[in-house]
PDB file of C-alpha atoms in Angstrom:
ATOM      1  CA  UNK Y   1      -6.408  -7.218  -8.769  1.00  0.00           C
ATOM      2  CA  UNK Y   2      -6.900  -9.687  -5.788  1.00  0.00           C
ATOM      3  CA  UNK Y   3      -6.303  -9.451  -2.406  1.00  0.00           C
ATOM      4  CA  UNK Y   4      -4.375 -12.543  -1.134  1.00  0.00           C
ATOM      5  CA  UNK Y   5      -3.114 -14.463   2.385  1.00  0.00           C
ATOM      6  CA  UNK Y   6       1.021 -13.745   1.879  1.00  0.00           C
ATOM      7  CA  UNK Y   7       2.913 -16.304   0.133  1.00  0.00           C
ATOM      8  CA  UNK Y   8       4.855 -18.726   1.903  1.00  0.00           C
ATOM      9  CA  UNK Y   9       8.087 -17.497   0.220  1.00  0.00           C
ATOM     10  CA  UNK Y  10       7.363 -13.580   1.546  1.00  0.00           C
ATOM     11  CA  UNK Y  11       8.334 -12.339   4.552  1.00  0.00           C
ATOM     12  CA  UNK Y  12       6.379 -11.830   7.493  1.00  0.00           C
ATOM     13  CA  UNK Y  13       3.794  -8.391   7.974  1.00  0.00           C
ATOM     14  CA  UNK Y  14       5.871  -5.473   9.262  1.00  0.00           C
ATOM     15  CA  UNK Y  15       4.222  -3.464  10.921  1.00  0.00           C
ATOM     16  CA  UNK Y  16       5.440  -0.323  12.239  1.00  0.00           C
ATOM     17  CA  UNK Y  17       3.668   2.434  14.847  1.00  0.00           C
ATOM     18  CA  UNK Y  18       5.135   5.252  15.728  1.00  0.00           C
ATOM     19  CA  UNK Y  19       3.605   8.214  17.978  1.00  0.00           C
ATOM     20  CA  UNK Y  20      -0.096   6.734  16.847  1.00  0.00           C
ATOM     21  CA  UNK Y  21      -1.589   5.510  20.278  1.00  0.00           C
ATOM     22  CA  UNK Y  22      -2.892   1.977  21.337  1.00  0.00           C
ATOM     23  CA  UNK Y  23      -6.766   3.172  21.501  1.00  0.00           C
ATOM     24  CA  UNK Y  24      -6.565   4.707  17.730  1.00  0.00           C
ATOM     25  CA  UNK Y  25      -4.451   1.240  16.642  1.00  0.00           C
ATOM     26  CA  UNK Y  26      -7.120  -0.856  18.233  1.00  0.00           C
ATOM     27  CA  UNK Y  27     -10.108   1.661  16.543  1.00  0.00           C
ATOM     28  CA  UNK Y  28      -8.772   1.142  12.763  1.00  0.00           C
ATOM     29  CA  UNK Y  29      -8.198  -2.519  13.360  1.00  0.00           C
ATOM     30  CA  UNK Y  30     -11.895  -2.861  14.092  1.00  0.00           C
ATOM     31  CA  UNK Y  31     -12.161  -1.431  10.580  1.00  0.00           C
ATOM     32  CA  UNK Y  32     -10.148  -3.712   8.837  1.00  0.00           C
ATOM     33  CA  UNK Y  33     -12.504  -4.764   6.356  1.00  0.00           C
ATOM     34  CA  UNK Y  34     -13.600  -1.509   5.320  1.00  0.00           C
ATOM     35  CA  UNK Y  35     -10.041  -0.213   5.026  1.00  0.00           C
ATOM     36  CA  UNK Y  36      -8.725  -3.792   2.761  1.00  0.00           C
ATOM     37  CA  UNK Y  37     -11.837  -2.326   0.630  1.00  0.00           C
ATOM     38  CA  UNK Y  38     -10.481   0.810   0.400  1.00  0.00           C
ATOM     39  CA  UNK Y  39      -6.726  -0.269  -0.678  1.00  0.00           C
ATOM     40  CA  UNK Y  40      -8.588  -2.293  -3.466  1.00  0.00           C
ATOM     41  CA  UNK Y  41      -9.855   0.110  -5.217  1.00  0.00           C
ATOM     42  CA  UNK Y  42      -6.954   2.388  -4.694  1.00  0.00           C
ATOM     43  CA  UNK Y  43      -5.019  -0.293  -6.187  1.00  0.00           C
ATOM     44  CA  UNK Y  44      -7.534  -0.869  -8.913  1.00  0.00           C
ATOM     45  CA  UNK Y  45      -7.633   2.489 -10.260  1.00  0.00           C
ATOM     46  CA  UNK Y  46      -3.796   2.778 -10.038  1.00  0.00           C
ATOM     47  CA  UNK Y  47      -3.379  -0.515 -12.085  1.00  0.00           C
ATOM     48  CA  UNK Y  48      -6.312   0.267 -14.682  1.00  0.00           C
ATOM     49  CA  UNK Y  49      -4.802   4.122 -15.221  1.00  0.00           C
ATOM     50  CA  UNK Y  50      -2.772   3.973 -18.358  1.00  0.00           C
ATOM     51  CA  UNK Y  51      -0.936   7.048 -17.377  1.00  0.00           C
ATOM     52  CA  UNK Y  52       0.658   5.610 -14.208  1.00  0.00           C
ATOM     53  CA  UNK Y  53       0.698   1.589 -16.085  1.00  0.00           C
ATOM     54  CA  UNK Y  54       1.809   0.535 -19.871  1.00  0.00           C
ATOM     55  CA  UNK Y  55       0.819  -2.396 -21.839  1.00  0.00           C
ATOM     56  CA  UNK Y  56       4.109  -4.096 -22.041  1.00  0.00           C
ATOM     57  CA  UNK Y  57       7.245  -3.831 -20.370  1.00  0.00           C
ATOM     58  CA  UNK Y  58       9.068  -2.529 -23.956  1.00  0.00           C
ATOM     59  CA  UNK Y  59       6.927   0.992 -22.565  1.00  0.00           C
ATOM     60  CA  UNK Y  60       7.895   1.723 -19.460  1.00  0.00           C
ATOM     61  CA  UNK Y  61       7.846   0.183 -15.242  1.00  0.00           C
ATOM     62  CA  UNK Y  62       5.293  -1.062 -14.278  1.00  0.00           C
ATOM     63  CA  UNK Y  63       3.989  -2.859 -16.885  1.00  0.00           C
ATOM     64  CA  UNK Y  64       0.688  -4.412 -16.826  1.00  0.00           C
ATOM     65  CA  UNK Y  65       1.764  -7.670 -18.559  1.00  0.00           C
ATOM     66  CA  UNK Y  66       4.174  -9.084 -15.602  1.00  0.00           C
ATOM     67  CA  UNK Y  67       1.636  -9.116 -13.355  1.00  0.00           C
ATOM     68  CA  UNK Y  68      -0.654 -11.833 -12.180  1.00  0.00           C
ATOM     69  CA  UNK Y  69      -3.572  -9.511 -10.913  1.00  0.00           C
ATOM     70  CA  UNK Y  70      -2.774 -10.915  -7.276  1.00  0.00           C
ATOM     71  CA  UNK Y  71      -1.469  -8.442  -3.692  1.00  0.00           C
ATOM     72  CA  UNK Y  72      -0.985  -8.736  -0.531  1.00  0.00           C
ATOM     73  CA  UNK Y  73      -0.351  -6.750   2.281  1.00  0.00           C
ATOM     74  CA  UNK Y  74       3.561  -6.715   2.973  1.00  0.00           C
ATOM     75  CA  UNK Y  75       3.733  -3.238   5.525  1.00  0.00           C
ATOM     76  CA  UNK Y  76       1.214  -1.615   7.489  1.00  0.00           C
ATOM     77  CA  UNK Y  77       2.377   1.950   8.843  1.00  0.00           C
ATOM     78  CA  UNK Y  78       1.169   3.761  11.733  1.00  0.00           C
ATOM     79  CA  UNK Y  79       2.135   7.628  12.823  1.00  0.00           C
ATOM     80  CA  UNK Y  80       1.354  11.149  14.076  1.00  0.00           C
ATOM     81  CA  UNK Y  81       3.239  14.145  12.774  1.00  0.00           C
ATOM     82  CA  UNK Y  82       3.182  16.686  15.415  1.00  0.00           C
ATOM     83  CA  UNK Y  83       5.008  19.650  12.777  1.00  0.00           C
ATOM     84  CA  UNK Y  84       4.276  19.567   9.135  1.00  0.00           C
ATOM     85  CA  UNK Y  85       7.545  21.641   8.506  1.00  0.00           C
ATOM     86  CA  UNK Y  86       9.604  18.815   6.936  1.00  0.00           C
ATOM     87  CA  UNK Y  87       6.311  17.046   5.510  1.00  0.00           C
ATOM     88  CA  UNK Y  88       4.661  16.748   2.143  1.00  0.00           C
ATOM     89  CA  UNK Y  89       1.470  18.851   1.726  1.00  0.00           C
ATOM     90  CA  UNK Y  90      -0.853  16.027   1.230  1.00  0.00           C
ATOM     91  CA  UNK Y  91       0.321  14.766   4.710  1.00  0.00           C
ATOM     92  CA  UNK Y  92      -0.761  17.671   7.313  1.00  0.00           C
ATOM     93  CA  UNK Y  93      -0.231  17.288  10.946  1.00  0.00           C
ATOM     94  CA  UNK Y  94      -2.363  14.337  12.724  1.00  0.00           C
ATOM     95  CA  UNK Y  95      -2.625  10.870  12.538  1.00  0.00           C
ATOM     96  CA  UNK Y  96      -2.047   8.779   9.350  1.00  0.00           C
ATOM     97  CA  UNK Y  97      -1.388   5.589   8.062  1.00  0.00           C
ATOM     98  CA  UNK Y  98      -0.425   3.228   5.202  1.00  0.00           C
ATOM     99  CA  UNK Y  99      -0.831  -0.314   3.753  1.00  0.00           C
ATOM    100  CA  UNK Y 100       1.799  -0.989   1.626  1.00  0.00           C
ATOM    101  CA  UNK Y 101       0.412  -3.825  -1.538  1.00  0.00           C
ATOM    102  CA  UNK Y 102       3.051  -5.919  -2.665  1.00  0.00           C
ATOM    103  CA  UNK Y 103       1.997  -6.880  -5.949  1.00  0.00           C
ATOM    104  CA  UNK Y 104       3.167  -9.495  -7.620  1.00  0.00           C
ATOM    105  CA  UNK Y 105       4.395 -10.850 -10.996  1.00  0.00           C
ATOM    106  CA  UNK Y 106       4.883 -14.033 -13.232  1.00  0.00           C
ATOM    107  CA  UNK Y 107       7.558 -15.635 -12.796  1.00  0.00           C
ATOM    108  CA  UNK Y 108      10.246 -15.016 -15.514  1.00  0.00           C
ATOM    109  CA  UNK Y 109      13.095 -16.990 -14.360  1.00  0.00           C
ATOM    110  CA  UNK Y 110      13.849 -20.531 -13.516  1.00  0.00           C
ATOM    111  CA  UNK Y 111      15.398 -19.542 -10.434  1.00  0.00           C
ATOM    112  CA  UNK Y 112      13.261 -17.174  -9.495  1.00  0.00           C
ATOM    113  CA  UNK Y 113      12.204 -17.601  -5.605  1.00  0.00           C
ATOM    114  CA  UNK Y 114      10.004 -14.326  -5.029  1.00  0.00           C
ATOM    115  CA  UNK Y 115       7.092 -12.769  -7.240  1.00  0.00           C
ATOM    116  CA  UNK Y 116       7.086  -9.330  -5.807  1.00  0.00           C
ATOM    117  CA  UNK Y 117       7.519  -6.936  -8.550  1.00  0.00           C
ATOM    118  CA  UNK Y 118       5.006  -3.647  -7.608  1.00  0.00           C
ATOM    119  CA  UNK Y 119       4.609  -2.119  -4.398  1.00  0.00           C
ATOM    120  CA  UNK Y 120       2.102   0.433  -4.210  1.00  0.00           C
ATOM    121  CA  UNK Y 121       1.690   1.927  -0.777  1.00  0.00           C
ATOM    122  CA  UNK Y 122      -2.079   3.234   0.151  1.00  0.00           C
ATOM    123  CA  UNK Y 123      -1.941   6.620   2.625  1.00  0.00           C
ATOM    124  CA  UNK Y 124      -5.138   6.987   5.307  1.00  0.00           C
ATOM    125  CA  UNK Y 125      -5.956   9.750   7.581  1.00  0.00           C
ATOM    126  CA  UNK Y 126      -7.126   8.936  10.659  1.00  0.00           C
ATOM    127  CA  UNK Y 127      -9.520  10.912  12.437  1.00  0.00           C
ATOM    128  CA  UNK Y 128      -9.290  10.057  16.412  1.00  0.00           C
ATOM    129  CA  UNK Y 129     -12.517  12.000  17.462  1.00  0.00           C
ATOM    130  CA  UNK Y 130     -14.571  10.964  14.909  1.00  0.00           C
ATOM    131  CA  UNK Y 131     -12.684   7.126  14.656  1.00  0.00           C
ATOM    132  CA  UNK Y 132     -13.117   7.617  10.951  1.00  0.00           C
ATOM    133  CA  UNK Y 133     -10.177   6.917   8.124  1.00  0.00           C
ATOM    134  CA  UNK Y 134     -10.305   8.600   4.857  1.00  0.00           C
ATOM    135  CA  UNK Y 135      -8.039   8.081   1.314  1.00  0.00           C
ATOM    136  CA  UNK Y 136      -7.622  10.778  -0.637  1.00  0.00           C
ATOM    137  CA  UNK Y 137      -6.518   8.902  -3.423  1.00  0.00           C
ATOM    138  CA  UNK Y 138      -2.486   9.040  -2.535  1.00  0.00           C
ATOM    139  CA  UNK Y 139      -0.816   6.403  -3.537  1.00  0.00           C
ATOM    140  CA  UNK Y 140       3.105   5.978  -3.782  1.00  0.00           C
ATOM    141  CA  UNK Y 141       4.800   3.124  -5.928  1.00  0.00           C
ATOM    142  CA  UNK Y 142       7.948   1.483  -5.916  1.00  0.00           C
ATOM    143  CA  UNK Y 143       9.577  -1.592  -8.084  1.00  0.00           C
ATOM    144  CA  UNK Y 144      10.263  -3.793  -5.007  1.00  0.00           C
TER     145      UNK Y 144
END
């Protein structure tokens, strides 16, 4: 898989914040290119597991034949959860955030006007004392 600028047809980067803080926003921008490395390989190993991809699309969604091997970034996320209460385990209270891969697939159809056909959304911790992000290997999909 390939990282990629978006396509002219997609829409623009959302990008949503919510309860994060401008310094911590500012501290994982400066760490970009480490983090864009990190989503690779997250989306890598999600691609190349056969348990979570099949072959063909006869087998099951997603399947590893409609896609081109090219993503880009379509959503970047940006919170703090205060209460873990009405939050998944694997997302404790603090500061976390996601990059949301839009991969994409062949085109199929003659009127076809987007390629978007996998989203697979990357989840970070963010440490604010230490100005560190970790992945923990969660990763959500969606057919998008």
């Amino acid at each position: 898989m390939t990282l990629i600028a978006p396509p002219a047809w997609a829409r623009p980067l959302e990008r949503y914040v919510d309860g994060f803080g401008e310094e911590n926003l500012a501290e994982v921008m400066a760490q970009r290119a480490a983090i864009l490395a990190a989503v690779q390989q997250a989306v890598q190993r999600y691609i190349d597991n056969p348990q979570l991809t099949a072959d063909t699309a006869a087998e099951w969604f997603p399947a590893r034949e409609r896609l081109t091997g090219e993503y880009y970034i379509g959503e970047e996320s940006y919170w703090q959860i205060q209460d873990t209460k009405f939050h998944r385990q694997s997302c404790p209270a603090g500061h976390h955030f996601s990059y949301m891969a839009r991969c994409l697939e062949y085109v199929w159809h003659e009127n076809q006007t987007g390629q978007d056909y996998l989203g697979l959304e990357v989840h970070f911790a963010w440490d604010p004392l230490s100005k560190t992000f970790l992945h923990e290997g969660d990763v959500d999909s969606s057919s998008i």
